[in-house]
mmCIF file of C-alpha atoms in Angstrom:
data_model
loop_
_atom_site.group_PDB
_atom_site.id
_atom_site.type_symbol
_atom_site.label_atom_id
_atom_site.label_comp_id
_atom_site.label_asym_id
_atom_site.label_seq_id
_atom_site.Cartn_x
_atom_site.Cartn_y
_atom_site.Cartn_z
ATOM 1 C CA UNK K 212 69.120 92.010 55.501
ATOM 2 C CA UNK K 213 68.043 89.624 52.771
ATOM 3 C CA UNK K 214 65.009 90.541 50.896
ATOM 4 C CA UNK K 215 62.357 87.403 51.045
ATOM 5 C CA UNK K 216 61.816 86.059 48.018
ATOM 6 C CA UNK K 217 58.191 85.046 46.840
ATOM 7 C CA UNK K 218 56.227 82.911 43.513
ATOM 8 C CA UNK K 219 52.971 84.843 42.571
ATOM 9 C CA UNK K 220 51.059 82.868 41.158
ATOM 10 C CA UNK K 221 47.531 83.802 39.217
ATOM 11 C CA UNK K 222 45.726 80.698 37.885
ATOM 12 C CA UNK K 223 43.347 82.811 35.699
ATOM 13 C CA UNK K 224 46.931 83.169 33.559
ATOM 14 C CA UNK K 225 48.171 79.032 33.857
ATOM 15 C CA UNK K 226 47.093 77.250 30.356
ATOM 16 C CA UNK K 227 47.917 73.638 32.275
ATOM 17 C CA UNK K 228 51.008 73.188 29.719
ATOM 18 C CA UNK K 229 52.767 71.519 32.970
ATOM 19 C CA UNK K 230 55.891 73.163 31.666
ATOM 20 C CA UNK K 231 56.189 73.954 35.532
ATOM 21 C CA UNK K 232 56.315 70.508 36.270
ATOM 22 C CA UNK K 233 58.404 69.361 33.457
ATOM 23 C CA UNK K 234 61.306 72.518 34.884
ATOM 24 C CA UNK K 235 61.006 71.075 38.286
ATOM 25 C CA UNK K 236 61.593 67.147 37.670
ATOM 26 C CA UNK K 237 65.186 68.645 35.707
ATOM 27 C CA UNK K 238 66.489 70.747 37.999
ATOM 28 C CA UNK K 239 66.247 68.061 40.577
ATOM 29 C CA UNK K 240 66.591 65.652 37.888
ATOM 30 C CA UNK K 241 63.789 63.452 38.640
ATOM 31 C CA UNK K 242 62.007 61.167 35.742
ATOM 32 C CA UNK K 243 60.023 63.094 33.691
ATOM 33 C CA UNK K 244 56.687 61.781 33.753
ATOM 34 C CA UNK K 245 54.098 64.253 34.177
ATOM 35 C CA UNK K 246 52.601 63.690 37.489
ATOM 36 C CA UNK K 247 49.019 65.112 39.720
ATOM 37 C CA UNK K 248 49.821 64.871 42.333
ATOM 38 C CA UNK K 249 52.509 65.250 44.633
ATOM 39 C CA UNK K 250 54.819 62.611 45.819
ATOM 40 C CA UNK K 251 58.480 61.722 45.528
ATOM 41 C CA UNK K 252 59.106 62.124 42.194
ATOM 42 C CA UNK K 253 56.987 65.389 41.710
ATOM 43 C CA UNK K 254 57.884 68.326 44.129
ATOM 44 C CA UNK K 255 55.027 70.263 41.809
ATOM 45 C CA UNK K 256 51.831 68.763 40.555
ATOM 46 C CA UNK K 257 48.649 71.043 38.462
ATOM 47 C CA UNK K 258 45.468 69.907 38.383
ATOM 48 C CA UNK K 259 41.848 70.368 37.158
ATOM 49 C CA UNK K 260 39.165 71.636 38.350
ATOM 50 C CA UNK K 261 36.238 72.558 35.929
ATOM 51 C CA UNK K 262 38.446 74.894 33.560
ATOM 52 C CA UNK K 263 40.077 76.182 36.344
ATOM 53 C CA UNK K 264 44.700 74.817 36.798
ATOM 54 C CA UNK K 265 45.866 75.009 40.365
ATOM 55 C CA UNK K 266 49.544 74.212 41.201
ATOM 56 C CA UNK K 267 50.506 72.609 44.446
ATOM 57 C CA UNK K 268 54.073 72.671 45.960
ATOM 58 C CA UNK K 269 55.270 73.758 49.624
ATOM 59 C CA UNK K 270 54.435 77.017 50.602
ATOM 60 C CA UNK K 271 56.936 77.666 52.279
ATOM 61 C CA UNK K 272 55.409 79.307 54.722
ATOM 62 C CA UNK K 273 56.972 82.084 56.886
ATOM 63 C CA UNK K 274 56.217 80.498 60.475
ATOM 64 C CA UNK K 275 56.407 76.619 58.879
ATOM 65 C CA UNK K 276 55.199 74.257 61.182
ATOM 66 C CA UNK K 277 57.118 70.933 59.848
ATOM 67 C CA UNK K 278 60.714 73.380 61.169
ATOM 68 C CA UNK K 279 58.697 73.750 64.240
ATOM 69 C CA UNK K 280 58.229 70.327 65.074
ATOM 70 C CA UNK K 281 61.072 69.438 64.174
ATOM 71 C CA UNK K 282 63.291 67.548 66.291
ATOM 72 C CA UNK K 283 66.893 67.821 64.968
ATOM 73 C CA UNK K 284 66.374 70.782 63.083
ATOM 74 C CA UNK K 285 66.321 68.348 59.826
ATOM 75 C CA UNK K 286 63.661 71.497 58.519
ATOM 76 C CA UNK K 287 64.706 74.869 57.759
ATOM 77 C CA UNK K 288 63.180 78.558 57.356
ATOM 78 C CA UNK K 289 65.878 80.095 55.636
ATOM 79 C CA UNK K 290 66.017 84.819 55.589
ATOM 80 C CA UNK K 291 65.390 84.301 51.687
ATOM 81 C CA UNK K 292 62.176 81.889 51.853
ATOM 82 C CA UNK K 293 63.580 78.676 51.026
ATOM 83 C CA UNK K 294 62.018 76.041 53.554
ATOM 84 C CA UNK K 295 65.294 73.532 53.557
ATOM 85 C CA UNK K 296 65.532 69.597 54.439
ATOM 86 C CA UNK K 297 68.506 68.351 55.721
ATOM 87 C CA UNK K 298 68.309 64.610 55.141
ATOM 88 C CA UNK K 299 71.618 63.552 56.928
ATOM 89 C CA UNK K 300 69.566 65.372 59.968
ATOM 90 C CA UNK K 301 66.810 63.471 59.945
ATOM 91 C CA UNK K 302 65.989 61.485 61.933
ATOM 92 C CA UNK K 303 62.701 59.208 60.092
ATOM 93 C CA UNK K 304 59.675 60.471 62.680
ATOM 94 C CA UNK K 305 58.008 62.352 60.035
ATOM 95 C CA UNK K 306 56.299 65.254 62.601
ATOM 96 C CA UNK K 307 56.388 67.193 58.772
ATOM 97 C CA UNK K 308 53.614 64.747 57.138
ATOM 98 C CA UNK K 309 51.896 65.438 60.676
ATOM 99 C CA UNK K 310 52.177 68.972 60.366
ATOM 100 C CA UNK K 311 52.716 70.694 57.082
ATOM 101 C CA UNK K 312 48.800 72.158 56.628
ATOM 102 C CA UNK K 313 49.283 71.481 53.251
ATOM 103 C CA UNK K 314 49.805 67.726 53.293
ATOM 104 C CA UNK K 315 53.478 68.967 51.652
ATOM 105 C CA UNK K 316 55.815 66.361 52.439
ATOM 106 C CA UNK K 317 56.276 62.716 51.387
ATOM 107 C CA UNK K 318 58.578 60.224 52.876
ATOM 108 C CA UNK K 319 60.126 57.672 51.117
ATOM 109 C CA UNK K 320 58.823 54.242 52.877
ATOM 110 C CA UNK K 321 60.120 51.790 50.740
ATOM 111 C CA UNK K 322 63.515 53.284 51.312
ATOM 112 C CA UNK K 323 66.225 51.244 53.380
ATOM 113 C CA UNK K 324 67.462 55.106 54.226
ATOM 114 C CA UNK K 325 64.009 57.116 54.439
ATOM 115 C CA UNK K 326 64.115 60.544 53.686
ATOM 116 C CA UNK K 327 61.414 63.338 52.727
ATOM 117 C CA UNK K 328 60.604 65.240 49.778
ATOM 118 C CA UNK K 329 59.689 67.966 48.053
ATOM 119 C CA UNK K 330 59.957 71.193 46.853
ATOM 120 C CA UNK K 331 62.795 73.337 47.625
ATOM 121 C CA UNK K 332 61.913 76.023 45.522
ATOM 122 C CA UNK K 333 65.386 75.736 43.985
ATOM 123 C CA UNK K 334 67.523 77.277 46.321
ATOM 124 C CA UNK K 335 70.507 76.504 44.932
ATOM 125 C CA UNK K 336 69.316 79.170 42.051
ATOM 126 C CA UNK K 337 67.746 81.880 44.161
ATOM 127 C CA UNK K 338 71.796 81.003 45.637
ATOM 128 C CA UNK K 339 73.128 82.028 42.102
ATOM 129 C CA UNK K 340 71.497 84.947 42.502
ATOM 130 C CA UNK K 341 68.584 82.962 39.159
ATOM 131 C CA UNK K 342 64.722 82.405 39.546
ATOM 132 C CA UNK K 343 62.577 79.824 40.589
ATOM 133 C CA UNK K 344 63.485 77.086 37.912
ATOM 134 C CA UNK K 345 58.945 76.634 37.262
ATOM 135 C CA UNK K 346 59.104 80.678 37.084
ATOM 136 C CA UNK K 347 61.986 80.898 33.988
ATOM 137 C CA UNK K 348 59.764 78.931 32.085
ATOM 138 C CA UNK K 349 56.418 79.534 32.250
ATOM 139 C CA UNK K 350 55.299 80.111 28.888
ATOM 140 C CA UNK K 351 52.077 83.138 30.192
ATOM 141 C CA UNK K 352 53.463 84.250 33.076
ATOM 142 C CA UNK K 353 51.499 82.554 35.219
ATOM 143 C CA UNK K 354 53.912 81.758 37.994
ATOM 144 C CA UNK K 355 56.575 84.785 38.377
ATOM 145 C CA UNK K 356 59.157 85.591 41.279
ATOM 146 C CA UNK K 357 61.086 87.983 42.820
ATOM 147 C CA UNK K 358 60.522 90.172 45.988
ATOM 148 C CA UNK K 359 57.366 89.448 48.055
ATOM 149 C CA UNK K 360 57.567 92.787 49.480
ATOM 150 C CA UNK K 361 57.222 93.959 45.860
ATOM 151 C CA UNK K 362 54.520 90.831 44.483
ATOM 152 C CA UNK K 363 52.156 91.521 47.069
ATOM 153 C CA UNK K 364 52.020 94.883 45.441
ATOM 154 C CA UNK K 365 51.739 93.572 41.670
ATOM 155 C CA UNK K 366 48.662 91.236 43.142
ATOM 156 C CA UNK K 367 46.745 93.959 44.458
ATOM 157 C CA UNK K 368 46.860 95.908 41.639
ATOM 158 C CA UNK K 369 45.589 93.262 39.593
ATOM 159 C CA UNK K 370 42.707 92.832 41.562
ATOM 160 C CA UNK K 371 42.058 96.564 41.602
ATOM 161 C CA UNK K 372 42.622 97.130 38.033
ATOM 162 C CA UNK K 373 40.473 93.933 37.235
ATOM 163 C CA UNK K 374 38.157 93.841 40.282
ATOM 164 C CA UNK K 375 35.260 91.323 38.147
ATOM 165 C CA UNK K 376 38.207 89.162 36.741
ATOM 166 C CA UNK K 377 39.484 87.753 40.686
ATOM 167 C CA UNK K 378 38.894 86.712 44.385
ATOM 168 C CA UNK K 379 39.437 90.078 46.055
ATOM 169 C CA UNK K 380 41.917 88.045 47.950
ATOM 170 C CA UNK K 381 45.511 87.307 48.075
ATOM 171 C CA UNK K 382 46.043 83.876 48.869
ATOM 172 C CA UNK K 383 48.778 83.186 51.212
ATOM 173 C CA UNK K 384 49.875 86.692 52.379
ATOM 174 C CA UNK K 385 48.506 86.530 55.776
ATOM 175 C CA UNK K 386 46.872 82.368 55.669
ATOM 176 C CA UNK K 387 48.631 80.299 57.940
ATOM 177 C CA UNK K 388 50.832 83.266 59.586
ATOM 178 C CA UNK K 389 52.633 83.696 55.310
ATOM 179 C CA UNK K 390 53.612 81.748 53.080
ATOM 180 C CA UNK K 391 55.928 82.460 49.717
ATOM 181 C CA UNK K 392 53.209 81.077 48.004
ATOM 182 C CA UNK K 393 50.678 83.811 46.715
ATOM 183 C CA UNK K 394 47.711 82.974 44.939
ATOM 184 C CA UNK K 395 44.797 85.016 42.678
ATOM 185 C CA UNK K 396 42.140 83.122 41.888
ATOM 186 C CA UNK K 397 39.205 83.847 40.369
ATOM 187 C CA UNK K 398 36.893 81.195 42.516
#
């Protein structure tokens, strides 16, 4: 049985350096421009709310609605965690765009052979036993890649060790059935 992978994203540690987006863009051969919102060329985005930086990307849900509504199996959920997309199967119905509770998939509206674009959770890197590109470059440890069960224990431990620092909740643990992206937040 494959251990399910996840990322723990501790918003209290993020300094807004955007190294995660840069590494994602390099890994996926996307233009090296900094972007504040998810797009066809930004699979992860960093937004600032007051003094808090928040990362947005595909949550790689445990029970992904995008997969459940795809009539042709272009989106699949792997046992290890990633929600993968096969553009050769996609018929362009865009049901996944409507179904995603996080509004993540982006559609190539101007293409004559449109596809969706989104974070693939570095599935190719994971297959080689590597961590995600974004976690690898994070200078503060705000993004940590690993076994989901172990990251949940670590997140609970961080909350227990500094209860005044965090909201006593691990976002993604059970939300929308659980996700591969787990968040700790001070607000």
